CSV table of C-alpha atoms in Angstrom, one decimal:
chain,number,residue,atom,x,y,z
I,1,UNK,CA,137.3,-42.3,58.1
I,2,UNK,CA,137.3,-38.8,59.5
I,3,UNK,CA,140.7,-37.1,59.7
I,4,UNK,CA,141.8,-35.5,62.9
I,5,UNK,CA,140.1,-32.2,62.6
I,6,UNK,CA,141.9,-30.6,65.5
I,7,UNK,CA,145.2,-30.7,63.7
I,8,UNK,CA,144.0,-30.5,60.1
I,9,UNK,CA,144.9,-33.0,57.3
I,10,UNK,CA,147.2,-34.7,56.7
I,11,UNK,CA,147.3,-35.6,60.4
I,12,UNK,CA,151.0,-36.0,60.8
I,13,UNK,CA,153.0,-32.9,60.9
I,14,UNK,CA,155.5,-32.2,58.2
I,15,UNK,CA,158.1,-30.9,60.6
I,16,UNK,CA,158.2,-34.2,62.5
I,17,UNK,CA,161.7,-34.9,64.0
I,18,UNK,CA,163.3,-37.5,61.9
I,19,UNK,CA,164.6,-40.8,63.0
I,20,UNK,CA,168.4,-41.2,62.6
I,21,UNK,CA,170.1,-41.5,59.3
I,22,UNK,CA,170.6,-45.3,59.6
I,23,UNK,CA,166.9,-45.6,60.0
I,24,UNK,CA,166.2,-43.5,57.0
I,25,UNK,CA,168.7,-45.4,54.9
I,26,UNK,CA,167.1,-48.7,55.9
I,27,UNK,CA,163.7,-47.4,54.9
I,28,UNK,CA,164.9,-46.2,51.6
I,29,UNK,CA,166.7,-49.4,50.6
I,30,UNK,CA,165.2,-50.6,47.4
I,31,UNK,CA,163.1,-47.5,46.9
I,32,UNK,CA,165.1,-46.3,43.9
I,33,UNK,CA,167.0,-43.7,45.9
I,34,UNK,CA,164.2,-41.1,46.3
I,35,UNK,CA,165.9,-39.1,49.0
I,36,UNK,CA,164.3,-35.8,47.9
I,37,UNK,CA,161.5,-36.2,50.4
I,38,UNK,CA,163.7,-36.4,53.5
I,39,UNK,CA,166.0,-33.7,52.2
I,40,UNK,CA,163.1,-31.4,51.7
I,41,UNK,CA,161.6,-32.1,55.1
I,42,UNK,CA,164.6,-32.6,57.3
I,43,UNK,CA,166.0,-29.1,56.9
I,44,UNK,CA,165.3,-26.6,59.6
I,45,UNK,CA,163.0,-28.9,61.5
I,46,UNK,CA,164.9,-28.9,64.7
I,47,UNK,CA,166.1,-32.5,64.2
I,48,UNK,CA,168.8,-33.4,66.6
I,49,UNK,CA,170.2,-36.1,64.2
I,50,UNK,CA,172.5,-34.0,62.2
I,51,UNK,CA,175.7,-35.9,62.5
I,52,UNK,CA,174.9,-38.4,59.8
I,53,UNK,CA,174.0,-35.7,57.3
I,54,UNK,CA,177.2,-33.9,57.5
I,55,UNK,CA,179.7,-36.6,58.2
I,56,UNK,CA,180.3,-39.9,56.5
I,57,UNK,CA,181.3,-43.1,58.3
I,58,UNK,CA,184.9,-42.3,57.5
I,59,UNK,CA,184.9,-39.4,60.1
I,60,UNK,CA,183.9,-41.8,62.9
I,61,UNK,CA,186.6,-42.7,65.4
I,62,UNK,CA,187.7,-46.3,65.7
I,63,UNK,CA,185.2,-46.7,68.5
I,64,UNK,CA,182.5,-46.4,65.9
I,65,UNK,CA,180.8,-43.5,67.7
I,66,UNK,CA,180.1,-40.2,65.9
I,67,UNK,CA,182.6,-37.4,66.8
I,68,UNK,CA,181.4,-35.4,69.8
I,69,UNK,CA,179.5,-38.3,71.4
I,70,UNK,CA,179.1,-37.8,75.1
I,71,UNK,CA,181.7,-40.0,76.9
I,72,UNK,CA,178.9,-41.2,79.2
I,73,UNK,CA,177.1,-42.7,76.2
I,74,UNK,CA,180.3,-44.4,74.9
I,75,UNK,CA,180.9,-45.7,78.4
I,76,UNK,CA,177.4,-47.1,78.7
I,77,UNK,CA,177.7,-49.0,75.5
I,78,UNK,CA,181.2,-50.3,76.2
I,79,UNK,CA,180.3,-51.5,79.6
I,80,UNK,CA,177.7,-53.9,78.2
I,81,UNK,CA,179.6,-54.9,75.1
I,82,UNK,CA,181.9,-57.1,77.0
I,83,UNK,CA,183.1,-59.2,74.0
I,84,UNK,CA,184.0,-55.9,72.1
I,85,UNK,CA,182.0,-57.1,69.1
I,86,UNK,CA,180.8,-53.5,68.5
I,87,UNK,CA,177.2,-54.7,68.7
I,88,UNK,CA,174.8,-55.2,71.6
I,89,UNK,CA,171.7,-57.3,71.8
I,90,UNK,CA,168.4,-56.7,73.5
I,91,UNK,CA,169.4,-57.7,77.0
I,92,UNK,CA,172.6,-55.6,76.7
I,93,UNK,CA,170.7,-52.6,75.4
I,94,UNK,CA,168.3,-52.8,78.2
I,95,UNK,CA,171.2,-52.7,80.7
I,96,UNK,CA,173.0,-50.0,78.8
I,97,UNK,CA,170.0,-47.6,78.7
I,98,UNK,CA,169.4,-48.2,82.4
I,99,UNK,CA,172.5,-46.1,83.2
I,100,UNK,CA,171.0,-43.0,81.5
I,101,UNK,CA,167.3,-43.5,81.5
I,102,UNK,CA,165.6,-46.4,83.2
I,103,UNK,CA,165.0,-50.1,82.8
I,104,UNK,CA,162.8,-50.4,79.8
I,105,UNK,CA,160.7,-53.5,79.2
I,106,UNK,CA,162.1,-56.0,76.8
I,107,UNK,CA,159.1,-55.3,74.5
I,108,UNK,CA,160.1,-51.6,74.2
I,109,UNK,CA,163.7,-52.6,73.8
I,110,UNK,CA,163.0,-54.9,70.9
I,111,UNK,CA,160.9,-52.2,69.3
I,112,UNK,CA,163.8,-49.7,69.7
I,113,UNK,CA,166.2,-52.3,68.2
I,114,UNK,CA,163.9,-52.8,65.3
I,115,UNK,CA,163.6,-49.0,64.6
I,116,UNK,CA,167.3,-48.2,65.2
I,117,UNK,CA,169.0,-51.4,64.1
I,118,UNK,CA,172.1,-51.6,62.2
I,119,UNK,CA,171.5,-52.3,58.5
I,120,UNK,CA,174.0,-55.2,58.9
I,121,UNK,CA,172.5,-56.8,62.0
I,122,UNK,CA,168.8,-56.8,62.4
I,123,UNK,CA,168.9,-58.0,66.0
I,124,UNK,CA,171.6,-55.7,67.5
I,125,UNK,CA,172.7,-52.1,67.5
I,126,UNK,CA,176.2,-50.7,67.0
I,127,UNK,CA,177.8,-47.5,68.4
I,128,UNK,CA,176.3,-45.3,65.7
I,129,UNK,CA,172.7,-46.6,66.3
I,130,UNK,CA,173.2,-46.5,70.0
I,131,UNK,CA,174.3,-42.9,70.0
I,132,UNK,CA,171.3,-42.0,67.8
I,133,UNK,CA,168.9,-43.9,70.1
I,134,UNK,CA,170.3,-42.2,73.1
I,135,UNK,CA,169.9,-38.8,71.6
I,136,UNK,CA,166.3,-39.6,70.5
I,137,UNK,CA,165.4,-40.9,73.9
I,138,UNK,CA,166.8,-37.7,75.4
I,139,UNK,CA,164.5,-35.7,73.2
I,140,UNK,CA,161.5,-37.8,74.1
I,141,UNK,CA,162.4,-37.6,77.7
I,142,UNK,CA,162.4,-33.8,77.5
I,143,UNK,CA,158.9,-33.9,75.9
I,144,UNK,CA,157.6,-36.4,78.4
I,145,UNK,CA,158.8,-34.2,81.3
I,146,UNK,CA,157.3,-31.1,79.7
I,147,UNK,CA,153.9,-32.8,79.7
I,148,UNK,CA,154.2,-34.5,83.1
I,149,UNK,CA,153.4,-31.3,84.8
I,150,UNK,CA,153.0,-32.7,88.3
I,151,UNK,CA,156.3,-34.7,88.0
I,152,UNK,CA,154.5,-37.8,88.8
I,153,UNK,CA,156.5,-39.8,86.3
I,154,UNK,CA,153.2,-40.4,84.4
I,155,UNK,CA,151.2,-38.7,81.7
I,156,UNK,CA,147.5,-39.2,80.9
I,157,UNK,CA,145.8,-39.6,77.5
I,158,UNK,CA,145.4,-35.8,76.8
I,159,UNK,CA,149.0,-35.2,77.7
I,160,UNK,CA,150.0,-38.2,75.5
I,161,UNK,CA,148.1,-36.6,72.6
I,162,UNK,CA,149.9,-33.3,73.1
I,163,UNK,CA,153.3,-35.0,73.6
I,164,UNK,CA,152.9,-37.0,70.4
I,165,UNK,CA,151.8,-33.9,68.6
I,166,UNK,CA,154.9,-32.0,69.7
I,167,UNK,CA,156.8,-35.0,68.2
I,168,UNK,CA,155.1,-34.3,64.9
I,169,UNK,CA,152.5,-37.1,65.3
I,170,UNK,CA,148.8,-36.4,65.3
I,171,UNK,CA,146.9,-39.6,65.3
I,172,UNK,CA,143.1,-40.0,65.1
I,173,UNK,CA,141.4,-39.8,68.6
I,174,UNK,CA,140.0,-43.3,68.2
I,175,UNK,CA,143.4,-44.7,67.6
I,176,UNK,CA,144.8,-42.8,70.6
I,177,UNK,CA,142.1,-44.2,72.8
I,178,UNK,CA,142.8,-47.7,71.6
I,179,UNK,CA,146.5,-47.2,72.3
I,180,UNK,CA,145.8,-46.0,75.8
I,181,UNK,CA,143.6,-48.9,76.5
I,182,UNK,CA,146.6,-51.2,76.2
I,183,UNK,CA,147.8,-49.7,79.5
I,184,UNK,CA,144.5,-49.9,81.3
I,185,UNK,CA,145.0,-52.1,84.4
I,186,UNK,CA,141.2,-52.6,84.7
I,187,UNK,CA,141.0,-50.8,88.1
I,188,UNK,CA,138.7,-48.2,86.7
I,189,UNK,CA,141.1,-45.4,87.5
I,190,UNK,CA,142.4,-43.0,84.8
I,191,UNK,CA,144.9,-44.6,82.5
I,192,UNK,CA,148.4,-43.1,82.8
I,193,UNK,CA,151.6,-44.0,81.0
I,194,UNK,CA,155.1,-44.0,82.5
I,195,UNK,CA,158.1,-43.1,80.3
I,196,UNK,CA,158.6,-46.8,79.2
I,197,UNK,CA,155.0,-47.0,77.9
I,198,UNK,CA,155.2,-43.5,76.4
I,199,UNK,CA,158.3,-44.6,74.4
I,200,UNK,CA,156.7,-47.9,73.4
I,201,UNK,CA,153.4,-46.2,72.3
I,202,UNK,CA,155.2,-43.3,70.6
I,203,UNK,CA,157.6,-45.5,68.7
I,204,UNK,CA,154.8,-47.6,67.3
I,205,UNK,CA,153.1,-44.5,66.1
I,206,UNK,CA,156.3,-43.0,64.8
I,207,UNK,CA,157.5,-46.1,63.1
I,208,UNK,CA,154.2,-46.7,61.3
I,209,UNK,CA,153.8,-43.0,60.4
I,210,UNK,CA,157.3,-43.0,58.8
I,211,UNK,CA,156.4,-46.1,56.9
I,212,UNK,CA,153.3,-44.4,55.6
I,213,UNK,CA,155.3,-41.2,54.7
I,214,UNK,CA,157.6,-43.3,52.5
I,215,UNK,CA,154.5,-44.0,50.4
I,216,UNK,CA,153.2,-40.4,50.5
I,217,UNK,CA,156.2,-38.6,49.2
I,218,UNK,CA,154.2,-35.5,48.3
I,219,UNK,CA,152.7,-35.2,51.8
I,220,UNK,CA,149.1,-35.3,50.6
I,221,UNK,CA,148.0,-37.4,53.6
I,222,UNK,CA,147.0,-40.2,51.3
I,223,UNK,CA,148.9,-43.0,49.6
I,224,UNK,CA,148.2,-45.7,47.0
I,225,UNK,CA,149.6,-48.9,48.3
I,226,UNK,CA,149.6,-52.4,46.8
I,227,UNK,CA,149.0,-55.5,48.8
I,228,UNK,CA,152.6,-56.7,48.8
I,229,UNK,CA,153.8,-53.3,49.9
I,230,UNK,CA,151.2,-53.1,52.6
I,231,UNK,CA,152.2,-56.4,54.1
I,232,UNK,CA,155.9,-55.6,53.8
I,233,UNK,CA,155.2,-52.3,55.6
I,234,UNK,CA,153.4,-53.8,58.6
I,235,UNK,CA,154.5,-57.4,59.1
I,236,UNK,CA,158.1,-56.5,60.2
I,237,UNK,CA,156.6,-54.6,63.2
I,238,UNK,CA,154.9,-57.8,64.3
I,239,UNK,CA,158.0,-59.9,64.0
I,240,UNK,CA,160.2,-57.4,65.9
I,241,UNK,CA,157.7,-56.7,68.5
I,242,UNK,CA,157.3,-60.1,70.1
A,1,UNK,CA,157.8,-53.7,45.5
A,2,UNK,CA,157.6,-56.8,43.3
A,3,UNK,CA,154.4,-58.8,43.6
A,4,UNK,CA,154.5,-62.4,44.3
A,5,UNK,CA,155.2,-63.7,40.8
A,6,UNK,CA,154.4,-67.3,41.5
A,7,UNK,CA,150.8,-66.6,42.3
A,8,UNK,CA,150.2,-63.5,40.1
A,9,UNK,CA,148.8,-60.2,41.2
A,10,UNK,CA,146.9,-59.3,43.4
A,11,UNK,CA,148.7,-61.7,45.6
A,12,UNK,CA,145.8,-62.7,47.8
A,13,UNK,CA,143.4,-65.1,46.3
A,14,UNK,CA,139.8,-63.9,45.7
A,15,UNK,CA,138.4,-67.1,46.8
A,16,UNK,CA,139.9,-66.8,50.3
A,17,UNK,CA,137.8,-68.4,53.0
A,18,UNK,CA,136.1,-65.7,54.9
A,19,UNK,CA,136.3,-65.0,58.6
A,20,UNK,CA,133.0,-65.5,60.4
A,21,UNK,CA,130.1,-63.0,60.1
A,22,UNK,CA,130.7,-61.4,63.5
A,23,UNK,CA,134.2,-60.6,62.2
A,24,UNK,CA,132.9,-59.1,59.0
A,25,UNK,CA,130.3,-57.1,60.8
A,26,UNK,CA,132.9,-55.7,63.1
A,27,UNK,CA,135.0,-54.7,60.1
A,28,UNK,CA,132.2,-53.0,58.4
A,29,UNK,CA,131.1,-50.9,61.3
A,30,UNK,CA,131.2,-47.3,60.3
A,31,UNK,CA,132.0,-48.1,56.6
A,32,UNK,CA,128.6,-47.0,55.3
A,33,UNK,CA,127.3,-50.6,55.0
A,34,UNK,CA,129.2,-51.7,51.9
A,35,UNK,CA,128.4,-55.3,52.2
A,36,UNK,CA,128.5,-55.9,48.4
A,37,UNK,CA,132.1,-56.9,48.4
A,38,UNK,CA,131.7,-59.8,50.9
A,39,UNK,CA,128.5,-61.0,49.3
A,40,UNK,CA,130.2,-61.0,45.9
A,41,UNK,CA,133.1,-63.0,47.1
A,42,UNK,CA,131.7,-65.2,49.8
A,43,UNK,CA,129.5,-67.2,47.5
A,44,UNK,CA,130.7,-70.6,46.4
A,45,UNK,CA,134.1,-70.2,47.9
A,46,UNK,CA,133.9,-73.2,50.2
A,47,UNK,CA,133.5,-71.1,53.3
A,48,UNK,CA,132.4,-73.0,56.3
A,49,UNK,CA,130.9,-70.0,58.0
A,50,UNK,CA,127.5,-70.0,56.4
A,51,UNK,CA,125.3,-70.1,59.4
A,52,UNK,CA,125.4,-66.4,60.0
A,53,UNK,CA,124.4,-65.6,56.4
A,54,UNK,CA,121.2,-67.5,56.4
A,55,UNK,CA,120.1,-67.3,60.0
A,56,UNK,CA,119.7,-64.3,62.2
A,57,UNK,CA,120.4,-64.2,65.9
A,58,UNK,CA,116.7,-65.0,66.6
A,59,UNK,CA,117.2,-68.6,65.4
A,60,UNK,CA,119.8,-69.3,68.0
A,61,UNK,CA,118.9,-71.4,70.9
A,62,UNK,CA,118.9,-70.0,74.4
A,63,UNK,CA,122.5,-71.3,74.8
A,64,UNK,CA,123.5,-68.7,72.2
A,65,UNK,CA,125.1,-71.3,69.9
A,66,UNK,CA,124.1,-71.6,66.3
A,67,UNK,CA,121.7,-74.5,65.6
A,68,UNK,CA,123.5,-77.7,64.8
A,69,UNK,CA,126.6,-76.8,66.8
A,70,UNK,CA,128.5,-79.9,67.9
A,71,UNK,CA,127.6,-80.7,71.5
A,72,UNK,CA,131.3,-81.2,72.2
A,73,UNK,CA,131.9,-77.5,71.2
A,74,UNK,CA,129.0,-76.3,73.5
A,75,UNK,CA,130.4,-78.5,76.3
A,76,UNK,CA,133.9,-77.1,75.9
A,77,UNK,CA,132.5,-73.6,76.2
A,78,UNK,CA,130.2,-74.2,79.1
A,79,UNK,CA,132.9,-76.1,81.1
A,80,UNK,CA,135.0,-72.9,81.3
A,81,UNK,CA,132.2,-70.4,81.5
A,82,UNK,CA,131.6,-71.2,85.1
A,83,UNK,CA,129.7,-68.0,86.0
A,84,UNK,CA,127.4,-68.6,83.0
A,85,UNK,CA,128.0,-65.1,81.8
A,86,UNK,CA,127.9,-66.3,78.2
A,87,UNK,CA,131.4,-64.8,77.6
A,88,UNK,CA,134.8,-66.3,78.1
A,89,UNK,CA,138.1,-64.4,78.5
A,90,UNK,CA,141.6,-65.3,77.3
A,91,UNK,CA,142.5,-67.8,80.0
A,92,UNK,CA,139.2,-69.5,79.7
A,93,UNK,CA,139.4,-69.6,75.9
A,94,UNK,CA,142.9,-71.2,76.2
A,95,UNK,CA,141.4,-73.9,78.4
A,96,UNK,CA,138.3,-74.4,76.3
A,97,UNK,CA,140.3,-74.9,73.1
A,98,UNK,CA,142.6,-77.4,74.8
A,99,UNK,CA,139.9,-79.9,74.8
A,100,UNK,CA,139.6,-80.0,71.0
A,101,UNK,CA,142.9,-78.8,69.8
A,102,UNK,CA,145.9,-78.0,72.0
A,103,UNK,CA,147.1,-75.5,74.5
A,104,UNK,CA,147.7,-72.4,72.5
A,105,UNK,CA,150.0,-69.7,73.7
A,106,UNK,CA,148.2,-66.7,75.3
A,107,UNK,CA,149.7,-64.6,72.4
A,108,UNK,CA,147.8,-66.7,69.9
A,109,UNK,CA,144.7,-66.7,72.1
A,110,UNK,CA,144.7,-62.9,72.3
A,111,UNK,CA,145.0,-62.6,68.5
A,112,UNK,CA,142.1,-65.1,68.1
A,113,UNK,CA,140.0,-63.1,70.5
A,114,UNK,CA,140.8,-59.9,68.6
A,115,UNK,CA,139.8,-61.4,65.3
A,116,UNK,CA,136.7,-63.3,66.5
A,117,UNK,CA,135.6,-61.1,69.4
A,118,UNK,CA,132.0,-60.2,70.1
A,119,UNK,CA,131.1,-56.7,68.8
A,120,UNK,CA,129.8,-56.0,72.3
A,121,UNK,CA,132.9,-57.2,74.2
A,122,UNK,CA,136.3,-56.6,72.8
A,123,UNK,CA,138.1,-58.8,75.3
A,124,UNK,CA,135.9,-61.9,75.4
A,125,UNK,CA,134.1,-64.2,73.0
A,126,UNK,CA,130.5,-65.5,73.3
A,127,UNK,CA,129.0,-68.8,72.0
A,128,UNK,CA,128.5,-67.6,68.5
A,129,UNK,CA,132.1,-66.4,68.2
A,130,UNK,CA,133.4,-69.5,69.9
A,131,UNK,CA,131.6,-71.8,67.5
A,132,UNK,CA,132.9,-69.8,64.5
A,133,UNK,CA,136.4,-70.0,66.0
A,134,UNK,CA,136.2,-73.7,66.6
A,135,UNK,CA,135.1,-74.3,63.0
A,136,UNK,CA,137.8,-72.1,61.6
A,137,UNK,CA,140.5,-73.8,63.7
A,138,UNK,CA,139.2,-77.1,62.4
A,139,UNK,CA,139.6,-76.0,58.9
A,140,UNK,CA,143.1,-74.7,59.6
A,141,UNK,CA,144.0,-77.9,61.4
A,142,UNK,CA,143.0,-79.9,58.3
A,143,UNK,CA,145.2,-77.7,56.1
A,144,UNK,CA,148.1,-77.9,58.6
A,145,UNK,CA,147.8,-81.7,58.6
A,146,UNK,CA,147.7,-81.9,54.9
A,147,UNK,CA,151.0,-80.1,54.6
A,148,UNK,CA,152.6,-81.8,57.6
A,149,UNK,CA,153.3,-84.8,55.4
A,150,UNK,CA,155.6,-86.7,57.8
A,151,UNK,CA,153.1,-86.1,60.7
A,152,UNK,CA,155.8,-84.5,62.8
A,153,UNK,CA,153.4,-81.9,64.1
A,154,UNK,CA,155.5,-79.2,62.3
A,155,UNK,CA,155.7,-77.6,58.9
A,156,UNK,CA,158.6,-75.8,57.3
A,157,UNK,CA,158.6,-72.5,55.4
A,158,UNK,CA,157.7,-73.9,52.0
A,159,UNK,CA,154.9,-75.9,53.5
A,160,UNK,CA,153.7,-72.8,55.3
A,161,UNK,CA,153.7,-70.9,52.0
A,162,UNK,CA,151.6,-73.6,50.4
A,163,UNK,CA,149.3,-73.9,53.5
A,164,UNK,CA,148.7,-70.1,53.5
A,165,UNK,CA,148.1,-70.2,49.8
A,166,UNK,CA,145.5,-72.9,50.2
A,167,UNK,CA,143.8,-70.6,52.7
A,168,UNK,CA,143.7,-67.9,50.0
A,169,UNK,CA,146.7,-66.0,51.3
A,170,UNK,CA,149.7,-65.4,49.0
A,171,UNK,CA,152.2,-63.2,50.7
A,172,UNK,CA,155.5,-61.9,49.2
A,173,UNK,CA,158.4,-64.3,49.8
A,174,UNK,CA,160.4,-61.7,51.7
A,175,UNK,CA,157.5,-61.2,54.2
A,176,UNK,CA,157.2,-65.0,54.5
A,177,UNK,CA,160.8,-65.3,55.4
A,178,UNK,CA,160.5,-62.5,58.0
A,179,UNK,CA,157.5,-64.2,59.5
A,180,UNK,CA,159.4,-67.5,59.7
A,181,UNK,CA,162.4,-65.8,61.3
A,182,UNK,CA,160.2,-65.1,64.3
A,183,UNK,CA,160.2,-68.8,65.1
A,184,UNK,CA,164.0,-69.3,64.6
A,185,UNK,CA,165.5,-70.6,67.8
A,186,UNK,CA,169.0,-69.6,66.7
A,187,UNK,CA,170.2,-73.2,66.6
A,188,UNK,CA,170.9,-73.1,62.9
A,189,UNK,CA,168.5,-75.9,62.2
A,190,UNK,CA,165.6,-75.5,59.7
A,191,UNK,CA,162.8,-73.4,61.1
A,192,UNK,CA,159.6,-75.3,61.6
A,193,UNK,CA,156.2,-74.2,62.9
A,194,UNK,CA,153.9,-76.2,65.2
A,195,UNK,CA,150.1,-75.7,64.9
A,196,UNK,CA,150.1,-72.9,67.5
A,197,UNK,CA,152.7,-70.9,65.5
A,198,UNK,CA,151.0,-71.7,62.3
A,199,UNK,CA,147.7,-70.3,63.6
A,200,UNK,CA,149.4,-67.2,65.0
A,201,UNK,CA,151.3,-66.6,61.8
A,202,UNK,CA,148.4,-67.3,59.5
A,203,UNK,CA,145.9,-65.2,61.6
A,204,UNK,CA,148.2,-62.2,61.4
A,205,UNK,CA,148.4,-62.5,57.7
A,206,UNK,CA,144.7,-63.2,57.4
A,207,UNK,CA,143.7,-60.3,59.6
A,208,UNK,CA,145.9,-57.8,57.8
A,209,UNK,CA,144.9,-59.1,54.4
A,210,UNK,CA,141.2,-58.7,55.3
A,211,UNK,CA,141.9,-55.2,56.5
A,212,UNK,CA,143.5,-54.4,53.2
A,213,UNK,CA,140.6,-56.0,51.2
A,214,UNK,CA,138.2,-53.6,52.9
A,215,UNK,CA,140.1,-50.8,51.1
A,216,UNK,CA,140.4,-52.7,47.8
A,217,UNK,CA,136.7,-53.4,47.2
A,218,UNK,CA,137.3,-53.9,43.5
A,219,UNK,CA,140.0,-56.5,44.0
A,220,UNK,CA,142.6,-54.6,42.0
A,221,UNK,CA,145.4,-55.5,44.4
A,222,UNK,CA,146.0,-51.8,45.2
A,223,UNK,CA,144.3,-49.4,47.5
A,224,UNK,CA,144.4,-45.7,48.2
A,225,UNK,CA,144.5,-45.2,51.9
A,226,UNK,CA,144.7,-42.0,53.9
A,227,UNK,CA,146.9,-41.7,57.0
A,228,UNK,CA,144.1,-41.9,59.6
A,229,UNK,CA,142.7,-45.0,58.0
A,230,UNK,CA,146.1,-46.6,57.7
A,231,UNK,CA,146.8,-46.1,61.4
A,232,UNK,CA,143.2,-47.3,62.3
A,233,UNK,CA,143.8,-50.4,60.2
A,234,UNK,CA,147.1,-51.4,61.9
A,235,UNK,CA,147.2,-50.1,65.4
A,236,UNK,CA,144.4,-52.3,66.8
A,237,UNK,CA,146.6,-55.4,66.0
A,238,UNK,CA,149.4,-54.0,68.1
A,239,UNK,CA,147.1,-53.3,71.0
A,240,UNK,CA,145.4,-56.7,70.9
A,241,UNK,CA,148.6,-58.6,70.3
A,242,UNK,CA,150.5,-57.9,73.5
């Protein structure tokens, strides 16, 4: 399999923005505590998820949100968390994100919950995860708008490639084409992605790339994986995604 | 990651029934023609997909079906292929399989098309693929019924584990539990799978296992995979599956 020559090998970019701490903790559960990789690569990479690295849960307010969280974010969460359980499910998350972004498809929402979920509740997100998700989507929205040069609300395949690359993700061209084909409406016109599809697409790539990185701690672009590990890496995506 | 101790390591079983030849050909496109692995393991393993190994396309009738295909299978195909194009899409396949099996969900149907698709048409199946798919489902139905001891039309997680194992698939218990959770209706009662869900579940496991095997040609249970290959192995499932 040829690597992506344009961006060199390994194809993913070591300075990729990290997913939030809760996500990394989840990933490293049971891995023997090998945090060196993330520490090495999460410094000075422009990650916007710094709160979890400097502040433990004890510094969180009783609302559960990290200090300094935008009141609009807290309000969006609390508006849908009507039973004040501190957790919101897929429909509630869809509604909560609508206030700041747009109405995402439930498929994208479930993928986001899978990637940002609370370690204690695999089907819902709490305040900490919601704040991290909101920040991440803000970053992705910025990148999306940067590449949506004509402000049409859509980006094409080349713009998607560049947008993913700026998120630290350089996938093989054949995989990119396949991903894009998912959004082909069969009309013969050029395939374009709206922000919902961009997030869905990018989160699949990001989630799988991070799973691979866990097995490639030295950043060689190659990993030795046994069968059980491979299945455990991939199957959860299928379960969460449908 | 612990291997599945019950069944030893590697967890998948070398005598696993193979997917049909068209599937194997598709998998080996671009791999330098390393057919040795399948030849080595497909002999004497009870596979019911032997027609493709002995007979080339030239021996097919003008209907496109392998010689000896059950007329009921041909009839099921032709009844839905109204334009006589020789290919049927997802809705048509759903209808065609209803005559011999049941009405599968479109999600399962799309997964089946992905795994059995014609090399020339990624979204449809032709007579050869349809015949192979019918045979495969017959085999899976037999196994399902064997483990559905009370003839309820459903199997539980332990029966699923044993059914998959008898198909040559031994996945880690944690992955099995996760797969099963997909079918949990939240009522608190024991999760059970009908034949549709069994096929969906099993085909995901089978498809990913076969992808892994391509990278583990010596059957060691472990494979060295580079990033581009990993993404190319997994992303197509996501695209096909939704």
